[in-house]
Amino acid sequence: MTSSPVSWLDPSAPWNEPVSEASAAEAGLAPSAVPIVSVMKAPAGIPELVALRSGRYVPLFGLGPTRDEGVRALANLAVALGEGADVRSVDHVLTLHQHPALKMAPLAHLADFVNKDIGEPVRAALAKIPLAYVGLLGASDSTRESVARVFAHCRPVHHEAQLALGMGGGDYSAWREHYALLCTQNDRASRVARAWFDWVLARRFSGLDALRDLLEEGELDGASLWLAETAFFVNGEDSSKERLVSLVDREMTGARKWLPRLFTFSARDLAESARMPMHLRWMHLRCSASRDHAAVSIRHWLAAATAQFDDDDGLDHKRALGPEPSRAGRAAMEARNAAGEFLLDWFVQDRAAREEVDAFARRIVRLYHRLRGALAFCEIETALKSANPPRSQAEKILWSQGEI
Amino acid sequence: MRHSFGPVIGSPFEYGVMALEEARLTWSKGASPGILSRAARSFDEAARDGDDPDALVGAAVARALAGDLVNGARRLRETIEAYPEHASAYVALGVVLLRESDPLAHAQEAAWALCAAREMAPQVAFVERHLATALCASGQFMAALQSVRAALALDPDDVDARMWSALLRLYFGGDVSAATALIELAEESEELLRPPPVWLGAAAGLYAQGEFHEARIALRRSIAPMKIGNDYEQPFVDAARRWLREVRGFGAGVAMAPERWLHDVGGLQSDYARTRAALTALREACVREPEQASAQGLSPIDIEASLGEIEARTRRGMLDWAARLILRGFAEAYLPLCAYLEPPSYEAYAAMGLVLLQG
């Protein structure tokens, strides 16, 4: 695999810019004492924090789409979610996903590079790294989506990027818009996510039925299986809680060696989500009860009325009646259309119940992306592992525990 | 205002009223050619003679009855602007607008005009009844019910008011007994030699009772005067057929009757039915495990309240939407049919200030 030349390294990379006297002095440091961060330390010291704030760090794939850069990304993840990590490590490492001077240019470069030869396994593995990176670190919707947008047309990770874009919405209560995006995809993971949205957030029982059908259709990936299980948990099904825990345990086992703190974060989210199943069920049903069921029924009824083409009214007037409704019927439909799908299916008047279900959904979505990230991490690690003994600092972090 | 249709005195106004009366007596799917233009010319002349709002109203009504509803309504609006305290102009505007081929489009304005007329001239059965019709066509069913009750209090034998009252009770109030009243009213109207559109009300009643064959016969009777293959009359027929088709889409029986309820909300697989079933199951779980439920902030009483609320809200919503569709649809089909087959009554001319009724 040969990397293509990287334009921003010539003549000098932006992270080589010296820190201003004032910034360094504020932290009680000399400018020369501020390092260029390539692999983050945990816990981070003041010089590293000043470096992060001043842009003296190498962003994700900042040195080009190479195996070494992929290994460095994994090493940073291992630092953020490793044994020695402190509470802020995740935030610090997440900062590295882009550089203020380059924005998404390194990742866009990576996407182009991968698209040129999608058959090469290492390239495909490199393309998976940015999405796994933001997913594992529990990035916000906007951060995850900004990364996913870069890879939306990168063929090896197209579906994964679409999932990263569509499976969200909790940060700005934009569930419906994200659902609309999921509706444009037809791969199995997206269908599971869509059915989950249907059931948990739009409170349509058809979503629950669709999830059951998808499970019967065949094997799902671990994260999708877990997501479907959370829907059954909301439905109050027996032993669902135990299955949720065992699925997380099973799917994260592969990454446990490098990312032990991932379990801590996941366990916390899972405990928060599953601690009061009856209460959650009650809140979800309250949301469902507050839906405008009359309007939904009338909509079906109007559709049934206008669908009756065989006009058997026994009249001598034989001219067939067109399918168009009466003016009154049209007005009723238009009123429903004006209310729109949002008011009928997504808007919940019962605010207290809606907030609890939304909070649950936000935690589940975050955990879902962590799970996907954990599964991807194991695949990437296998693809990037070399038979040679570890040489660089990043390789040592990943494959020589205790040496660093 | 003139006393009845007495001997011709010779003023243009009397000529106008006489022409209107002639049109009314010879009405057959409209007035005979020339009569209404004569009436309009006479009223125009009367209006030129002096400051007579009744003549202006007469001129506008004659034009509207001749088919020029747009100009008729415009003249009435101008009359209202010039004589804002003249109740008969408001009545005439309400009546004319409800005779439009698309009454739903003008129902709001008609209701406004008739409301204003009622303010100025309260306790007039004709105004109350027409106001109820206009309110019903504009979808304000509770106000329509109040108006129709006021009309019946003033004239308990008023067949039209009884029909609208029964329709509102049946499809807005969910009162099953009103279906029988609708059927009986059609028979009673026939004895009073009323034109056949009133059988459309009987079709509503019969369909609600599940008598589908009879409902079709009633529909056929309501449009019996329409000639087969007459393109001009086809829209009247189609409107009535379309209305019945939409009632059929809703299924037989009264909107909220228990045996229909499940069908109406979409059956056992609907979100409503499944939400209810899930809430019931959760309530039972709370009763089985009271300590766990209490620890998680649940009580069977809260769930029971939620069950009651979802049912009440959905029923109310269904009634409202059913009424909006069926009652407005009825007005859409029925009012143009009536306007085509029946001229305004004496009572209408009296309310418009053109004649005085004896007694």
PDB file of C-alpha atoms in Angstrom, chain A residues 203-206 208-209 212 235 275-282 285-286 288-298 300-302 304-306 308-333 335-336 349, chain B residues 102 104-105 216 219-220 223 226-229 231 234-235 237-238 241-251 264-266 269-272 274-275 278-279 282 285-286 289 292-293 295-298 302-303 306 310 313-314 317-318 321-322 324-326 328-329 332:
ATOM      1  CA  ARG A 203     -44.447   4.405  19.127  1.00  0.00           C
ATOM      2  CA  ARG A 204     -45.681   2.415  16.169  1.00  0.00           C
ATOM      3  CA  PHE A 205     -46.284  -1.209  16.994  1.00  0.00           C
ATOM      4  CA  SER A 206     -45.516  -2.033  13.388  1.00  0.00           C
ATOM      5  CA  LEU A 208     -41.878  -3.948  16.919  1.00  0.00           C
ATOM      6  CA  ASP A 209     -43.343  -6.449  14.457  1.00  0.00           C
ATOM      7  CA  ARG A 212     -39.294  -9.581  15.065  1.00  0.00           C
ATOM      8  CA  ASN A 235     -41.989  -3.664  25.364  1.00  0.00           C
ATOM      9  CA  ARG A 275     -32.724  -0.044  36.095  1.00  0.00           C
ATOM     10  CA  MET A 276     -36.485   0.641  36.052  1.00  0.00           C
ATOM     11  CA  PRO A 277     -38.081  -1.466  33.324  1.00  0.00           C
ATOM     12  CA  MET A 278     -41.659  -0.987  34.494  1.00  0.00           C
ATOM     13  CA  HIS A 279     -41.201   2.746  34.760  1.00  0.00           C
ATOM     14  CA  LEU A 280     -39.728   2.924  31.278  1.00  0.00           C
ATOM     15  CA  ARG A 281     -42.567   0.836  29.928  1.00  0.00           C
ATOM     16  CA  TRP A 282     -45.056   3.148  31.609  1.00  0.00           C
ATOM     17  CA  LEU A 285     -46.963   3.757  26.921  1.00  0.00           C
ATOM     18  CA  ARG A 286     -47.841   7.228  28.143  1.00  0.00           C
ATOM     19  CA  SER A 288     -48.066   6.112  22.944  1.00  0.00           C
ATOM     20  CA  ALA A 289     -51.344   6.971  24.662  1.00  0.00           C
ATOM     21  CA  SER A 290     -50.892  10.679  24.057  1.00  0.00           C
ATOM     22  CA  ARG A 291     -50.739  10.109  20.322  1.00  0.00           C
ATOM     23  CA  ASP A 292     -53.661  11.365  18.243  1.00  0.00           C
ATOM     24  CA  HIS A 293     -55.127   7.917  17.613  1.00  0.00           C
ATOM     25  CA  ALA A 294     -58.350   9.359  16.264  1.00  0.00           C
ATOM     26  CA  ALA A 295     -56.523  11.195  13.520  1.00  0.00           C
ATOM     27  CA  VAL A 296     -54.549   8.104  12.607  1.00  0.00           C
ATOM     28  CA  SER A 297     -57.726   6.032  12.415  1.00  0.00           C
ATOM     29  CA  ILE A 298     -59.540   8.627  10.375  1.00  0.00           C
ATOM     30  CA  HIS A 300     -56.954   4.983   7.419  1.00  0.00           C
ATOM     31  CA  TRP A 301     -60.673   5.269   7.141  1.00  0.00           C
ATOM     32  CA  LEU A 302     -60.473   8.007   4.542  1.00  0.00           C
ATOM     33  CA  ALA A 304     -60.396   2.990   2.725  1.00  0.00           C
ATOM     34  CA  ALA A 305     -63.327   5.152   1.644  1.00  0.00           C
ATOM     35  CA  THR A 306     -61.586   6.614  -1.350  1.00  0.00           C
ATOM     36  CA  GLN A 308     -63.614   1.864  -3.141  1.00  0.00           C
ATOM     37  CA  PHE A 309     -63.604   2.018  -6.875  1.00  0.00           C
ATOM     38  CA  ASP A 310     -66.288  -0.610  -7.431  1.00  0.00           C
ATOM     39  CA  ASP A 311     -69.194   1.664  -6.868  1.00  0.00           C
ATOM     40  CA  ASP A 312     -72.009  -0.676  -6.078  1.00  0.00           C
ATOM     41  CA  ASP A 313     -74.701   1.831  -5.204  1.00  0.00           C
ATOM     42  CA  GLY A 314     -77.342   0.180  -7.344  1.00  0.00           C
ATOM     43  CA  LEU A 315     -78.170   3.340  -9.256  1.00  0.00           C
ATOM     44  CA  ASP A 316     -79.311   3.691 -12.820  1.00  0.00           C
ATOM     45  CA  HIS A 317     -76.612   6.321 -13.230  1.00  0.00           C
ATOM     46  CA  LYS A 318     -74.001   3.987 -14.622  1.00  0.00           C
ATOM     47  CA  ARG A 319     -71.198   6.468 -15.062  1.00  0.00           C
ATOM     48  CA  ALA A 320     -68.351   5.298 -12.831  1.00  0.00           C
ATOM     49  CA  LEU A 321     -67.593   7.554  -9.928  1.00  0.00           C
ATOM     50  CA  GLY A 322     -63.991   8.748  -9.888  1.00  0.00           C
ATOM     51  CA  PRO A 323     -61.755   7.968  -6.940  1.00  0.00           C
ATOM     52  CA  GLU A 324     -61.530  11.581  -5.803  1.00  0.00           C
ATOM     53  CA  PRO A 325     -63.089  12.286  -2.400  1.00  0.00           C
ATOM     54  CA  SER A 326     -65.783  14.821  -1.666  1.00  0.00           C
ATOM     55  CA  ARG A 327     -64.761  18.327  -0.780  1.00  0.00           C
ATOM     56  CA  ALA A 328     -65.438  17.494   2.867  1.00  0.00           C
ATOM     57  CA  GLY A 329     -63.259  14.407   2.585  1.00  0.00           C
ATOM     58  CA  ARG A 330     -60.527  16.379   0.880  1.00  0.00           C
ATOM     59  CA  ALA A 331     -60.666  19.027   3.575  1.00  0.00           C
ATOM     60  CA  ALA A 332     -60.352  16.348   6.246  1.00  0.00           C
ATOM     61  CA  MET A 333     -57.338  14.857   4.465  1.00  0.00           C
ATOM     62  CA  ALA A 335     -56.199  19.062   7.594  1.00  0.00           C
ATOM     63  CA  ARG A 336     -54.485  15.805   8.496  1.00  0.00           C
ATOM     64  CA  GLN A 349     -47.811  16.125  24.286  1.00  0.00           C
TER      65      GLN A 349
ATOM     66  CA  ASP B 102     -70.034  24.625  -3.549  1.00  0.00           C
ATOM     67  CA  LEU B 104     -68.767  24.427   1.893  1.00  0.00           C
ATOM     68  CA  ALA B 105     -66.557  27.076   0.336  1.00  0.00           C
ATOM     69  CA  ARG B 216     -79.349   2.714  -1.548  1.00  0.00           C
ATOM     70  CA  LEU B 219     -80.234   7.540  -2.178  1.00  0.00           C
ATOM     71  CA  ARG B 220     -81.961   6.675  -5.423  1.00  0.00           C
ATOM     72  CA  ILE B 223     -81.760  11.939  -6.808  1.00  0.00           C
ATOM     73  CA  MET B 226     -82.165  13.886 -12.069  1.00  0.00           C
ATOM     74  CA  LYS B 227     -82.214  12.726 -15.663  1.00  0.00           C
ATOM     75  CA  ILE B 228     -79.875   9.894 -16.597  1.00  0.00           C
ATOM     76  CA  GLY B 229     -77.180  11.045 -18.960  1.00  0.00           C
ATOM     77  CA  ASP B 231     -74.297  16.195 -17.941  1.00  0.00           C
ATOM     78  CA  GLN B 234     -74.473  14.661 -13.123  1.00  0.00           C
ATOM     79  CA  PRO B 235     -72.500  16.631 -10.469  1.00  0.00           C
ATOM     80  CA  VAL B 237     -75.804  12.814  -8.575  1.00  0.00           C
ATOM     81  CA  ASP B 238     -72.076  12.294  -8.151  1.00  0.00           C
ATOM     82  CA  ARG B 241     -73.051   9.030  -4.482  1.00  0.00           C
ATOM     83  CA  ARG B 242     -69.664  10.203  -3.282  1.00  0.00           C
ATOM     84  CA  TRP B 243     -71.096  11.120   0.078  1.00  0.00           C
ATOM     85  CA  LEU B 244     -72.667   7.683   0.501  1.00  0.00           C
ATOM     86  CA  ARG B 245     -69.418   6.060  -0.552  1.00  0.00           C
ATOM     87  CA  GLU B 246     -67.575   7.889   2.197  1.00  0.00           C
ATOM     88  CA  VAL B 247     -70.217   6.962   4.747  1.00  0.00           C
ATOM     89  CA  ARG B 248     -69.787   3.372   3.588  1.00  0.00           C
ATOM     90  CA  GLY B 249     -66.043   3.660   4.085  1.00  0.00           C
ATOM     91  CA  PHE B 250     -66.736   4.382   7.728  1.00  0.00           C
ATOM     92  CA  GLY B 251     -68.884   1.275   8.031  1.00  0.00           C
ATOM     93  CA  ASP B 264     -63.261   2.444  13.437  1.00  0.00           C
ATOM     94  CA  VAL B 265     -59.952   2.714  15.224  1.00  0.00           C
ATOM     95  CA  GLY B 266     -58.285   0.306  12.846  1.00  0.00           C
ATOM     96  CA  GLN B 269     -53.595  -4.501  15.203  1.00  0.00           C
ATOM     97  CA  SER B 270     -53.999  -0.734  15.391  1.00  0.00           C
ATOM     98  CA  ASP B 271     -51.689   1.250  17.629  1.00  0.00           C
ATOM     99  CA  TYR B 272     -54.691   2.315  19.672  1.00  0.00           C
ATOM    100  CA  ARG B 274     -52.307  -2.449  21.116  1.00  0.00           C
ATOM    101  CA  THR B 275     -51.487   0.516  23.344  1.00  0.00           C
ATOM    102  CA  ALA B 278     -50.266  -3.022  26.761  1.00  0.00           C
ATOM    103  CA  LEU B 279     -51.551  -0.539  29.329  1.00  0.00           C
ATOM    104  CA  LEU B 282     -49.020  -3.163  32.745  1.00  0.00           C
ATOM    105  CA  ALA B 285     -48.438  -6.382  36.424  1.00  0.00           C
ATOM    106  CA  CYS B 286     -48.681  -3.523  38.919  1.00  0.00           C
ATOM    107  CA  GLU B 289     -46.140  -6.870  41.931  1.00  0.00           C
ATOM    108  CA  GLN B 292     -41.864  -3.285  42.561  1.00  0.00           C
ATOM    109  CA  ALA B 293     -44.402  -1.045  40.858  1.00  0.00           C
ATOM    110  CA  ALA B 295     -40.635   1.488  43.820  1.00  0.00           C
ATOM    111  CA  GLN B 296     -40.662   2.443  40.142  1.00  0.00           C
ATOM    112  CA  GLY B 297     -43.294   5.125  40.615  1.00  0.00           C
ATOM    113  CA  LEU B 298     -46.251   3.291  39.099  1.00  0.00           C
ATOM    114  CA  ASP B 302     -52.540   6.202  37.236  1.00  0.00           C
ATOM    115  CA  ILE B 303     -52.619   3.556  34.538  1.00  0.00           C
ATOM    116  CA  SER B 306     -54.421   6.876  31.328  1.00  0.00           C
ATOM    117  CA  ILE B 310     -56.830   7.594  25.770  1.00  0.00           C
ATOM    118  CA  ARG B 313     -59.779  11.479  23.725  1.00  0.00           C
ATOM    119  CA  THR B 314     -59.817   9.049  20.848  1.00  0.00           C
ATOM    120  CA  GLY B 317     -61.534  12.827  18.122  1.00  0.00           C
ATOM    121  CA  MET B 318     -63.243  10.131  16.089  1.00  0.00           C
ATOM    122  CA  TRP B 321     -63.610  13.801  12.470  1.00  0.00           C
ATOM    123  CA  ALA B 322     -66.541  11.608  11.528  1.00  0.00           C
ATOM    124  CA  ARG B 324     -66.471  16.745   9.880  1.00  0.00           C
ATOM    125  CA  LEU B 325     -66.530  14.276   7.054  1.00  0.00           C
ATOM    126  CA  ILE B 326     -70.075  12.937   7.114  1.00  0.00           C
ATOM    127  CA  ARG B 328     -70.028  18.458   5.943  1.00  0.00           C
ATOM    128  CA  GLY B 329     -70.199  15.910   3.155  1.00  0.00           C
ATOM    129  CA  GLU B 332     -72.046  19.444   0.278  1.00  0.00           C
TER     130      GLU B 332
END
